[in-house]
PDB file of C-alpha atoms in Angstrom:
ATOM      1  CA  MET A   1     143.613  44.778 108.831  1.00  0.00           C
ATOM      2  CA  VAL A   2     143.772  47.116 105.837  1.00  0.00           C
ATOM      3  CA  LYS A   3     145.723  45.547 102.998  1.00  0.00           C
ATOM      4  CA  ALA A   4     147.914  47.411 100.533  1.00  0.00           C
ATOM      5  CA  ALA A   5     145.892  45.968  97.647  1.00  0.00           C
ATOM      6  CA  ASP A   6     142.703  47.425  99.122  1.00  0.00           C
ATOM      7  CA  ARG A   7     144.326  50.844  99.364  1.00  0.00           C
ATOM      8  CA  ALA A   8     145.463  50.668  95.749  1.00  0.00           C
ATOM      9  CA  LYS A   9     141.848  50.158  94.650  1.00  0.00           C
ATOM     10  CA  ASN A  10     140.758  53.402  96.302  1.00  0.00           C
ATOM     11  CA  PRO A  11     143.755  55.776  96.476  1.00  0.00           C
ATOM     12  CA  THR A  12     141.664  58.839  97.343  1.00  0.00           C
ATOM     13  CA  ARG A  13     140.789  57.170 100.653  1.00  0.00           C
ATOM     14  CA  SER A  14     144.236  55.713 101.206  1.00  0.00           C
ATOM     15  CA  SER A  15     144.933  57.217 104.609  1.00  0.00           C
ATOM     16  CA  VAL A  16     145.035  55.926 108.140  1.00  0.00           C
ATOM     17  CA  TRP A  17     142.820  58.881 109.042  1.00  0.00           C
ATOM     18  CA  LEU A  18     140.034  57.715 106.694  1.00  0.00           C
ATOM     19  CA  GLU A  19     140.054  54.021 107.481  1.00  0.00           C
ATOM     20  CA  THR A  20     138.146  52.214 110.190  1.00  0.00           C
ATOM     21  CA  ARG A  21     140.433  49.721 111.863  1.00  0.00           C
ATOM     22  CA  THR A  22     138.912  46.647 113.450  1.00  0.00           C
ATOM     23  CA  PRO A  23     140.369  46.297 116.957  1.00  0.00           C
ATOM     24  CA  ARG A  24     142.212  43.061 117.636  1.00  0.00           C
ATOM     25  CA  GLY A  25     140.871  40.798 120.318  1.00  0.00           C
ATOM     26  CA  GLY A  26     142.719  40.393 123.594  1.00  0.00           C
ATOM     27  CA  GLY A  27     145.505  42.644 124.775  1.00  0.00           C
ATOM     28  CA  GLY A  28     148.632  43.841 123.072  1.00  0.00           C
ATOM     29  CA  PRO A  29     152.166  43.351 124.371  1.00  0.00           C
ATOM     30  CA  ALA A  30     152.776  44.866 127.791  1.00  0.00           C
ATOM     31  CA  GLY A  31     154.276  48.345 127.738  1.00  0.00           C
ATOM     32  CA  LEU A  32     153.656  48.862 124.023  1.00  0.00           C
ATOM     33  CA  ASP A  33     151.216  51.343 122.517  1.00  0.00           C
ATOM     34  CA  ARG A  34     150.850  53.345 119.332  1.00  0.00           C
ATOM     35  CA  ASP A  35     152.469  56.474 120.752  1.00  0.00           C
ATOM     36  CA  ARG A  36     155.584  54.553 121.765  1.00  0.00           C
ATOM     37  CA  ILE A  37     155.756  52.975 118.307  1.00  0.00           C
ATOM     38  CA  VAL A  38     155.489  56.371 116.592  1.00  0.00           C
ATOM     39  CA  VAL A  39     158.119  58.007 118.825  1.00  0.00           C
ATOM     40  CA  ALA A  40     160.557  55.183 118.037  1.00  0.00           C
ATOM     41  CA  ALA A  41     159.733  55.432 114.332  1.00  0.00           C
ATOM     42  CA  ILE A  42     160.427  59.174 114.285  1.00  0.00           C
ATOM     43  CA  ARG A  43     163.775  58.579 115.982  1.00  0.00           C
ATOM     44  CA  MET A  44     164.698  55.964 113.380  1.00  0.00           C
ATOM     45  CA  LEU A  45     163.503  58.124 110.505  1.00  0.00           C
ATOM     46  CA  ASP A  46     165.574  61.059 111.746  1.00  0.00           C
ATOM     47  CA  GLU A  47     168.677  58.899 112.029  1.00  0.00           C
ATOM     48  CA  GLU A  48     168.363  56.630 108.993  1.00  0.00           C
ATOM     49  CA  GLY A  49     165.712  58.015 106.638  1.00  0.00           C
ATOM     50  CA  LEU A  50     162.607  56.570 105.014  1.00  0.00           C
ATOM     51  CA  ALA A  51     164.335  53.869 102.989  1.00  0.00           C
ATOM     52  CA  LYS A  52     165.677  52.063 106.050  1.00  0.00           C
ATOM     53  CA  LEU A  53     162.501  52.025 108.124  1.00  0.00           C
ATOM     54  CA  SER A  54     160.987  48.548 108.364  1.00  0.00           C
ATOM     55  CA  MET A  55     158.610  46.792 110.707  1.00  0.00           C
ATOM     56  CA  ARG A  56     161.346  44.321 111.619  1.00  0.00           C
ATOM     57  CA  LYS A  57     163.900  47.007 112.499  1.00  0.00           C
ATOM     58  CA  LEU A  58     161.317  49.041 114.369  1.00  0.00           C
ATOM     59  CA  ALA A  59     160.286  46.004 116.388  1.00  0.00           C
ATOM     60  CA  ALA A  60     163.932  45.316 117.258  1.00  0.00           C
ATOM     61  CA  GLU A  61     164.312  48.937 118.387  1.00  0.00           C
ATOM     62  CA  LEU A  62     161.321  48.456 120.688  1.00  0.00           C
ATOM     63  CA  ASN A  63     162.517  45.017 121.809  1.00  0.00           C
ATOM     64  CA  VAL A  64     159.301  43.314 120.665  1.00  0.00           C
ATOM     65  CA  THR A  65     158.401  40.952 117.851  1.00  0.00           C
ATOM     66  CA  ALA A  66     157.385  42.388 114.481  1.00  0.00           C
ATOM     67  CA  MET A  67     153.944  40.830 114.864  1.00  0.00           C
ATOM     68  CA  SER A  68     153.463  42.824 118.076  1.00  0.00           C
ATOM     69  CA  LEU A  69     153.312  46.019 116.074  1.00  0.00           C
ATOM     70  CA  TYR A  70     150.245  44.815 114.207  1.00  0.00           C
ATOM     71  CA  TRP A  71     148.167  45.127 117.373  1.00  0.00           C
ATOM     72  CA  TYR A  72     148.360  48.890 116.811  1.00  0.00           C
ATOM     73  CA  VAL A  73     149.002  49.513 113.097  1.00  0.00           C
ATOM     74  CA  ASP A  74     148.254  47.664 109.879  1.00  0.00           C
ATOM     75  CA  THR A  75     151.184  48.744 107.714  1.00  0.00           C
ATOM     76  CA  LYS A  76     154.415  50.723 107.707  1.00  0.00           C
ATOM     77  CA  ASP A  77     152.480  53.429 105.842  1.00  0.00           C
ATOM     78  CA  ASP A  78     150.257  53.801 108.905  1.00  0.00           C
ATOM     79  CA  ILE A  79     153.308  54.469 111.066  1.00  0.00           C
ATOM     80  CA  ILE A  80     154.675  57.066 108.653  1.00  0.00           C
ATOM     81  CA  GLU A  81     151.328  58.870 108.513  1.00  0.00           C
ATOM     82  CA  TYR A  82     151.166  58.954 112.305  1.00  0.00           C
ATOM     83  CA  ALA A  83     154.761  60.207 112.379  1.00  0.00           C
ATOM     84  CA  VAL A  84     153.974  62.952 109.849  1.00  0.00           C
ATOM     85  CA  ASP A  85     151.094  64.233 111.950  1.00  0.00           C
ATOM     86  CA  THR A  86     153.114  64.004 115.159  1.00  0.00           C
ATOM     87  CA  VAL A  87     155.850  66.295 113.837  1.00  0.00           C
ATOM     88  CA  TYR A  88     153.240  68.770 112.612  1.00  0.00           C
ATOM     89  CA  GLY A  89     152.441  68.997 116.314  1.00  0.00           C
ATOM     90  CA  GLU A  90     155.902  70.521 116.885  1.00  0.00           C
ATOM     91  CA  ILE A  91     154.719  73.795 115.317  1.00  0.00           C
ATOM     92  CA  ASP A  92     153.906  76.091 118.243  1.00  0.00           C
ATOM     93  CA  LEU A  93     150.379  77.265 117.530  1.00  0.00           C
ATOM     94  CA  ALA A  94     150.173  79.119 120.849  1.00  0.00           C
ATOM     95  CA  ALA A  95     153.128  81.236 119.709  1.00  0.00           C
ATOM     96  CA  VAL A  96     151.308  81.870 116.434  1.00  0.00           C
ATOM     97  CA  ASP A  97     148.244  83.160 118.286  1.00  0.00           C
ATOM     98  CA  ALA A  98     150.428  85.327 120.522  1.00  0.00           C
ATOM     99  CA  ALA A  99     152.141  86.918 117.518  1.00  0.00           C
ATOM    100  CA  GLY A 100     149.189  89.212 116.841  1.00  0.00           C
ATOM    101  CA  GLY A 101     148.811  90.586 113.302  1.00  0.00           C
ATOM    102  CA  TRP A 102     148.783  88.502 110.139  1.00  0.00           C
ATOM    103  CA  ARG A 103     152.333  89.456 109.152  1.00  0.00           C
ATOM    104  CA  ASP A 104     153.845  88.226 112.406  1.00  0.00           C
ATOM    105  CA  ARG A 105     151.668  85.113 112.441  1.00  0.00           C
ATOM    106  CA  ILE A 106     152.822  84.214 108.934  1.00  0.00           C
ATOM    107  CA  ARG A 107     156.449  84.698 110.002  1.00  0.00           C
ATOM    108  CA  VAL A 108     156.071  82.491 113.094  1.00  0.00           C
ATOM    109  CA  LEU A 109     154.312  79.770 111.104  1.00  0.00           C
ATOM    110  CA  ALA A 110     156.852  79.920 108.293  1.00  0.00           C
ATOM    111  CA  LEU A 111     159.869  79.771 110.610  1.00  0.00           C
ATOM    112  CA  ASP A 112     158.459  76.931 112.722  1.00  0.00           C
ATOM    113  CA  TYR A 113     157.494  74.976 109.582  1.00  0.00           C
ATOM    114  CA  ARG A 114     160.977  75.437 108.132  1.00  0.00           C
ATOM    115  CA  ARG A 115     162.635  74.321 111.392  1.00  0.00           C
ATOM    116  CA  MET A 116     160.418  71.237 111.550  1.00  0.00           C
ATOM    117  CA  LEU A 117     161.360  70.249 107.987  1.00  0.00           C
ATOM    118  CA  VAL A 118     165.056  70.657 108.781  1.00  0.00           C
ATOM    119  CA  ARG A 119     164.817  68.597 111.979  1.00  0.00           C
ATOM    120  CA  HIS A 120     163.096  65.786 110.095  1.00  0.00           C
ATOM    121  CA  PRO A 121     164.542  65.389 106.557  1.00  0.00           C
ATOM    122  CA  TRP A 122     162.120  62.532 105.820  1.00  0.00           C
ATOM    123  CA  MET A 123     159.150  64.849 106.351  1.00  0.00           C
ATOM    124  CA  SER A 124     159.289  66.611 102.965  1.00  0.00           C
ATOM    125  CA  PRO A 125     158.877  63.497 100.799  1.00  0.00           C
ATOM    126  CA  SER A 126     156.347  62.043 103.241  1.00  0.00           C
ATOM    127  CA  ALA A 127     154.198  65.180 103.258  1.00  0.00           C
ATOM    128  CA  GLY A 128     154.090  64.957  99.477  1.00  0.00           C
ATOM    129  CA  GLN A 129     153.244  61.251  99.437  1.00  0.00           C
ATOM    130  CA  TYR A 130     150.515  61.023 102.079  1.00  0.00           C
ATOM    131  CA  LEU A 131     147.324  62.964 102.743  1.00  0.00           C
ATOM    132  CA  ASN A 132     148.068  65.564 105.408  1.00  0.00           C
ATOM    133  CA  ILE A 133     144.756  65.277 107.217  1.00  0.00           C
ATOM    134  CA  GLY A 134     145.708  64.252 110.752  1.00  0.00           C
ATOM    135  CA  PRO A 135     144.571  66.492 113.639  1.00  0.00           C
ATOM    136  CA  HIS A 136     147.869  68.345 113.978  1.00  0.00           C
ATOM    137  CA  ALA A 137     148.187  68.917 110.229  1.00  0.00           C
ATOM    138  CA  ILE A 138     144.652  70.285 110.049  1.00  0.00           C
ATOM    139  CA  ALA A 139     145.300  72.553 113.038  1.00  0.00           C
ATOM    140  CA  VAL A 140     148.401  73.988 111.346  1.00  0.00           C
ATOM    141  CA  GLY A 141     146.542  74.393 108.061  1.00  0.00           C
ATOM    142  CA  SER A 142     143.759  76.248 109.855  1.00  0.00           C
ATOM    143  CA  LYS A 143     146.213  78.711 111.395  1.00  0.00           C
ATOM    144  CA  ILE A 144     147.797  79.303 107.997  1.00  0.00           C
ATOM    145  CA  GLN A 145     144.381  79.898 106.446  1.00  0.00           C
ATOM    146  CA  GLU A 146     143.403  82.290 109.241  1.00  0.00           C
ATOM    147  CA  ALA A 147     146.563  84.357 108.798  1.00  0.00           C
ATOM    148  CA  ILE A 148     146.098  84.579 105.032  1.00  0.00           C
ATOM    149  CA  ARG A 149     142.403  85.416 105.437  1.00  0.00           C
ATOM    150  CA  ASP A 150     143.310  88.334 107.701  1.00  0.00           C
ATOM    151  CA  THR A 151     145.518  89.882 105.009  1.00  0.00           C
ATOM    152  CA  GLY A 152     142.367  91.297 103.438  1.00  0.00           C
ATOM    153  CA  LEU A 153     142.866  89.513 100.122  1.00  0.00           C
ATOM    154  CA  PRO A 154     139.636  88.373  98.453  1.00  0.00           C
ATOM    155  CA  MET A 155     138.794  84.698  98.843  1.00  0.00           C
ATOM    156  CA  ASP A 156     139.777  83.764  95.295  1.00  0.00           C
ATOM    157  CA  ARG A 157     143.282  85.201  95.869  1.00  0.00           C
ATOM    158  CA  GLN A 158     143.927  83.667  99.277  1.00  0.00           C
ATOM    159  CA  PRO A 159     144.936  80.160  98.061  1.00  0.00           C
ATOM    160  CA  SER A 160     147.523  81.727  95.742  1.00  0.00           C
ATOM    161  CA  ALA A 161     149.041  83.785  98.558  1.00  0.00           C
ATOM    162  CA  MET A 162     149.081  80.724 100.794  1.00  0.00           C
ATOM    163  CA  SER A 163     150.907  78.766  98.106  1.00  0.00           C
ATOM    164  CA  ALA A 164     153.411  81.551  97.499  1.00  0.00           C
ATOM    165  CA  VAL A 165     154.481  81.609 101.155  1.00  0.00           C
ATOM    166  CA  PHE A 166     154.224  78.033 102.280  1.00  0.00           C
ATOM    167  CA  GLN A 167     155.341  76.261  99.135  1.00  0.00           C
ATOM    168  CA  PHE A 168     158.396  78.516  99.334  1.00  0.00           C
ATOM    169  CA  VAL A 169     158.922  77.401 102.950  1.00  0.00           C
ATOM    170  CA  TYR A 170     158.438  73.757 101.976  1.00  0.00           C
ATOM    171  CA  GLY A 171     161.013  74.020  99.216  1.00  0.00           C
ATOM    172  CA  TYR A 172     163.465  76.004 101.305  1.00  0.00           C
ATOM    173  CA  GLY A 173     163.223  73.645 104.271  1.00  0.00           C
ATOM    174  CA  THR A 174     163.604  70.647 101.976  1.00  0.00           C
ATOM    175  CA  ILE A 175     166.795  71.952 100.356  1.00  0.00           C
ATOM    176  CA  GLU A 176     168.240  73.015 103.712  1.00  0.00           C
ATOM    177  CA  SER A 177     167.518  69.663 105.346  1.00  0.00           C
ATOM    178  CA  GLN A 178     168.975  67.677 102.455  1.00  0.00           C
ATOM    179  CA  PHE A 179     172.138  69.794 102.383  1.00  0.00           C
ATOM    180  CA  GLU A 180     172.586  69.297 106.125  1.00  0.00           C
ATOM    181  CA  ARG A 181     172.092  65.534 105.744  1.00  0.00           C
ATOM    182  CA  ARG A 182     174.531  65.329 102.833  1.00  0.00           C
ATOM    183  CA  ALA A 183     177.202  67.153 104.832  1.00  0.00           C
ATOM    184  CA  ALA A 184     176.629  64.839 107.791  1.00  0.00           C
ATOM    185  CA  GLN A 185     176.892  61.762 105.576  1.00  0.00           C
ATOM    186  CA  ALA A 186     180.226  63.114 104.337  1.00  0.00           C
ATOM    187  CA  GLY A 187     181.370  63.442 107.961  1.00  0.00           C
ATOM    188  CA  MET A 188     181.750  67.203 107.583  1.00  0.00           C
ATOM    189  CA  SER A 189     180.264  70.370 109.009  1.00  0.00           C
ATOM    190  CA  GLN A 190     177.994  72.332 106.693  1.00  0.00           C
ATOM    191  CA  ASP A 191     180.601  75.103 106.526  1.00  0.00           C
ATOM    192  CA  ASP A 192     183.407  72.754 105.483  1.00  0.00           C
ATOM    193  CA  PHE A 193     181.221  70.881 103.018  1.00  0.00           C
ATOM    194  CA  TYR A 194     179.999  74.103 101.413  1.00  0.00           C
ATOM    195  CA  GLY A 195     183.454  75.650 101.277  1.00  0.00           C
ATOM    196  CA  GLU A 196     185.109  72.605  99.754  1.00  0.00           C
ATOM    197  CA  SER A 197     182.278  72.061  97.270  1.00  0.00           C
ATOM    198  CA  ILE A 198     182.416  75.651  96.034  1.00  0.00           C
ATOM    199  CA  LYS A 199     186.203  75.513  95.790  1.00  0.00           C
ATOM    200  CA  ALA A 200     186.067  72.230  93.887  1.00  0.00           C
ATOM    201  CA  PHE A 201     184.027  73.536  90.979  1.00  0.00           C
ATOM    202  CA  ARG A 202     185.472  77.074  91.022  1.00  0.00           C
ATOM    203  CA  ASP A 203     188.945  75.559  90.641  1.00  0.00           C
ATOM    204  CA  GLU A 204     187.826  73.271  87.804  1.00  0.00           C
ATOM    205  CA  PRO A 205     188.878  74.866  84.473  1.00  0.00           C
ATOM    206  CA  SER A 206     185.949  73.388  82.568  1.00  0.00           C
ATOM    207  CA  PHE A 207     183.555  75.435  84.756  1.00  0.00           C
ATOM    208  CA  ALA A 208     185.417  78.736  84.373  1.00  0.00           C
ATOM    209  CA  GLU A 209     183.322  80.177  81.541  1.00  0.00           C
ATOM    210  CA  ALA A 210     179.980  79.103  82.991  1.00  0.00           C
ATOM    211  CA  LEU A 211     180.854  80.479  86.447  1.00  0.00           C
ATOM    212  CA  GLU A 212     182.160  83.851  85.271  1.00  0.00           C
ATOM    213  CA  PRO A 213     178.739  85.604  85.544  1.00  0.00           C
ATOM    214  CA  LEU A 214     178.256  84.072  89.017  1.00  0.00           C
ATOM    215  CA  GLY A 215     181.587  85.093  90.504  1.00  0.00           C
ATOM    216  CA  ASP A 216     180.314  88.177  92.329  1.00  0.00           C
ATOM    217  CA  LEU A 217     177.361  86.251  93.769  1.00  0.00           C
ATOM    218  CA  LEU A 218     179.557  83.419  95.034  1.00  0.00           C
ATOM    219  CA  ASP A 219     181.992  85.907  96.571  1.00  0.00           C
ATOM    220  CA  GLU A 220     179.122  87.743  98.272  1.00  0.00           C
ATOM    221  CA  ARG A 221     177.707  84.581  99.812  1.00  0.00           C
ATOM    222  CA  ALA A 222     181.129  83.541 101.056  1.00  0.00           C
ATOM    223  CA  SER A 223     181.456  86.872 102.881  1.00  0.00           C
ATOM    224  CA  HIS A 224     178.516  86.281 105.216  1.00  0.00           C
ATOM    225  CA  GLY A 225     179.940  83.882 107.758  1.00  0.00           C
ATOM    226  CA  SER A 226     178.617  80.405 108.363  1.00  0.00           C
ATOM    227  CA  VAL A 227     176.231  78.425 106.189  1.00  0.00           C
ATOM    228  CA  THR A 228     173.659  78.642 108.984  1.00  0.00           C
ATOM    229  CA  GLU A 229     173.861  82.438 108.839  1.00  0.00           C
ATOM    230  CA  ILE A 230     173.378  82.320 105.079  1.00  0.00           C
ATOM    231  CA  TRP A 231     170.339  80.051 105.427  1.00  0.00           C
ATOM    232  CA  ASP A 232     168.792  82.404 108.002  1.00  0.00           C
ATOM    233  CA  ARG A 233     169.623  85.612 106.121  1.00  0.00           C
ATOM    234  CA  ASP A 234     168.221  84.419 102.811  1.00  0.00           C
ATOM    235  CA  PHE A 235     165.111  82.920 104.385  1.00  0.00           C
ATOM    236  CA  ASP A 236     164.280  86.063 106.376  1.00  0.00           C
ATOM    237  CA  TYR A 237     164.713  88.355 103.387  1.00  0.00           C
ATOM    238  CA  ALA A 238     162.767  86.101 101.015  1.00  0.00           C
ATOM    239  CA  LEU A 239     159.921  85.933 103.522  1.00  0.00           C
ATOM    240  CA  ASP A 240     159.956  89.735 103.806  1.00  0.00           C
ATOM    241  CA  VAL A 241     159.679  89.928 100.015  1.00  0.00           C
ATOM    242  CA  LEU A 242     156.659  87.618 100.044  1.00  0.00           C
ATOM    243  CA  VAL A 243     154.932  89.532 102.843  1.00  0.00           C
ATOM    244  CA  ALA A 244     155.602  92.804 101.015  1.00  0.00           C
ATOM    245  CA  GLY A 245     154.163  91.221  97.883  1.00  0.00           C
ATOM    246  CA  ILE A 246     150.968  90.326  99.728  1.00  0.00           C
ATOM    247  CA  GLU A 247     150.739  93.894 101.040  1.00  0.00           C
ATOM    248  CA  THR A 248     151.131  95.215  97.496  1.00  0.00           C
ATOM    249  CA  MET A 249     148.440  92.890  96.169  1.00  0.00           C
ATOM    250  CA  VAL A 250     146.069  93.837  98.992  1.00  0.00           C
ATOM    251  CA  SER A 251     146.577  97.507  98.113  1.00  0.00           C
ATOM    252  CA  ARG A 252     146.055  96.761  94.433  1.00  0.00           C
ATOM    253  CA  GLU A 253     142.870  94.788  95.112  1.00  0.00           C
ATOM    254  CA  THR A 254     141.568  97.560  97.378  1.00  0.00           C
ATOM    255  CA  SER A 255     142.242 100.219  94.735  1.00  0.00           C
ATOM    256  CA  ALA A 256     140.588  98.111  92.050  1.00  0.00           C
ATOM    257  CA  ARG A 257     137.516  97.560  94.230  1.00  0.00           C
ATOM    258  CA  GLU A 258     137.243 101.271  95.042  1.00  0.00           C
ATOM    259  CA  THR A 259     137.554 102.110  91.352  1.00  0.00           C
ATOM    260  CA  ARG A 260     134.770  99.654  90.486  1.00  0.00           C
ATOM    261  CA  GLU A 261     132.549 101.026  93.229  1.00  0.00           C
ATOM    262  CA  THR A 262     133.169 104.613  92.104  1.00  0.00           C
ATOM    263  CA  ARG A 263     132.394 103.715  88.495  1.00  0.00           C
ATOM    264  CA  GLU A 264     129.243 101.840  89.477  1.00  0.00           C
ATOM    265  CA  THR A 265     128.088 104.760  91.626  1.00  0.00           C
ATOM    266  CA  ARG A 266     128.705 107.173  88.750  1.00  0.00           C
ATOM    267  CA  GLU A 267     126.869 104.937  86.284  1.00  0.00           C
ATOM    268  CA  VAL A 268     123.895 104.668  88.629  1.00  0.00           C
ATOM    269  CA  GLY A 269     123.858 108.440  88.973  1.00  0.00           C
ATOM    270  CA  GLU A 270     124.044 108.920  85.205  1.00  0.00           C
ATOM    271  CA  THR A 271     121.222 106.444  84.668  1.00  0.00           C
ATOM    272  CA  ARG A 272     119.002 108.230  87.165  1.00  0.00           C
ATOM    273  CA  GLY A 273     119.875 111.553  85.544  1.00  0.00           C
ATOM    274  CA  ARG A 274     118.722 110.324  82.156  1.00  0.00           C
ATOM    275  CA  GLN A 275     115.495 109.032  83.651  1.00  0.00           C
ATOM    276  CA  THR A 276     114.556 112.379  85.157  1.00  0.00           C
TER     277      THR A 276
END
């Protein structure tokens, strides 16, 4: 068993994917396996969040003793890491491959990643807390890297472009998922929660001066139907802006390279001319 204290001594290797677990002797409880544990954990995380997940509650959900879980995992952190990688597996990589060019592949990856974050509000903080090095996470990362590579950006620019797109998606999906959860906790639809929240501070006199420059923006957003439609509209347009930005930078890099090559060719010619 891997102890928390041992992980604290070597945080760079603190991952279930980097640790060698000594198998327990004998057989585990009948009908229980790691996959079943992880599926139940994901269901609990979706319903109750990270703070309320415990080995005791998970065992009760599975109708086994808490000690039974330790046949398959060493800690609650192990379960969360397995859960993180499992939901990465929800991103449809076959659809990414079928999309064709890098622009469409980026869009499919971005949309699927956003949807996954919204389905699982616990995923955003978990992805930031644990190493994302399970097989599904690596497969998704590879597809992202392939799409960015095919933009034609030089290698030293590719990580920046990857960050621009997918850190945007991470942030967007995080905010969207937390807003949806907050509305649900209030027992309201997103539309009602948004409408009443906006009305509350727009009607508050102490906010009047601060909100005056934002009035047109708030009115515009309110004119576009449901909150879901607003989420989708803003996401699609922002992603188009990022893709267009990559296209612009590719063109700029290509022009700069051609200029360098032309200058170098001219300098070589001038040098040869002086030598003759």
